[in-house]
Amino acid sequence: MRTIGGLVLVLLAWGAAAAPAMPPHLGPAGQDEYREFVEAPDHRAFAIAPGGAWAWVSGEPTATEAEEKALAICQGQTAQSCVSYAIDDRTVFDAAKWSTLWRPYSTAAQAKRAAVGRERGQRMHDLAFTDARGKPTRLSALRGKVVVLHFWGAWCPPCRREMPDLQKVQQAMAQRAGIAFVVLQAREKFEVSKQWAGKQGIALPLADSGSTGEEDASFRLAGGGRIKDREIANRFPTTYVIDRHGIVVFSHVGPIHDWSQYESFLRDIADRKGE
């Protein structure tokens, strides 16, 4: 019995050791790919970027070539900076550098010259909305603060699943005066969103986009115009992080996998100001 028990313990220990540590920000599909990467032949490399972009190659002539190819493929999929996570059997990930990859942040002078749009480095459209206190305002009124701009709807299953996790990171950042969360509903009246959130115990500071219902496929602009919601959010949920000068530093379409992994990024941008 002791021998059998010992064998079981050995097998359990071996199984635990065999499970690879997962790279940050990867969703389920990316995690599956990383497990496949671990078993692939040398020379191989796995690259990642903030937001969950990834790429890997194997069977390359050298480790250097594998790394270069993985980084190039990854960079072709994202505006974020890709870095190496693993090369052959070595984990080369620099955890200290990871949360700085939204840098460099814009200066005020750079922001003035930036084009208006939703891409990284562009100035986000100046949306008009009613804030969580019931005050009509605009996105540009939050200049000087880092803004987490989140679009969702109670009609959207992925949005609903993400809300508790989003609430946790908002609460973790609540004591930082330099960060604001703007959570705007799409294609439904504010009363519908607010009622659903209340029933679920969601205490996020919800703002009102002004949507009149499911047929209203636009957001309001501060100048009095409108912009089609799909010009900002290809699908829901969609999230942007906007710096103190109104410039997009990060965007993510779809639910974010594990919001807690973004706390260090938010702290980094909140602690640094552009000139």
Steps between C-alpha positions, in 0.01 A plus 500: 500500500779741585667425170179559308429814699851623432456433131177697496670791675786493250260502209303788646815700559623429148165605354505829690854573385413416141227765478670808347461844654282704266611828339299803620195638316437184298142387460402131481599465133841654563554275799423194289754621243763546768450142619554387141809720474655336807487162325622627161849426364792739531587759405185674612386834644180644646429875492224696676365855522275686746139419426553136410664502156742212454695305240734205497720306262695176525743294297720799415875459427604710802345641816574852378308444177209350693484803730518748213222326308269466800543869585437606141181293471375626835573862410304460178186433705507787749593865554634403843866410553577130474763336720643151525354273765680171435778373275545124475488375860584838655251753635654837411206719603597826673222550755635837616489642147158357416284768663699778330413390147227763455780755506608746371205714604415810302597854586251786481669623182475158335134471599414829332640371172330160522224400261159423643415130501500177696845364419801505729659845487180672383282739700176328599176649370360752747190314611215665687328310781344536842732393779417271792391801708248608236708788365522559121865500401747407227808283475731799459388626844706215645830623354766471766372156597556155358166374369386140471222529240281191485206428268250231593134401509286291732375321185856376430596168672879558483446848646300361788761236578779759501335754730592344840866481397493859370345609827787344696767695313296821527478452875872424518572830323233702681744670738709635214377849418666491158282223352137523386277218375238595240264206442252573219209286386431435132168436324286509813355759733700585808215384724531149356876486562470644848221262599696194386815618683303560818350151496846349455658705777722687255608826662701647212448874441287457187469797266218563253595509131161648413389195302125487441484124446600207281442690175733781607836400351694817577679691771472873565786740430577807706452727198140389462552237231497123513735219412398146405574266787682257270751775420612477861409144597502226237328277753415508866652524748779731386747676727742790452760645732555869433790701640489837677506683167215307341719263297418131459775282646314168502185346358339160523205361307307234688516406869836537671639182652584566867478874559726471806795449265451858377529668840877544467454662158242743638728587791788563262310743280332672796837561666657665193401820326583615150652847474 
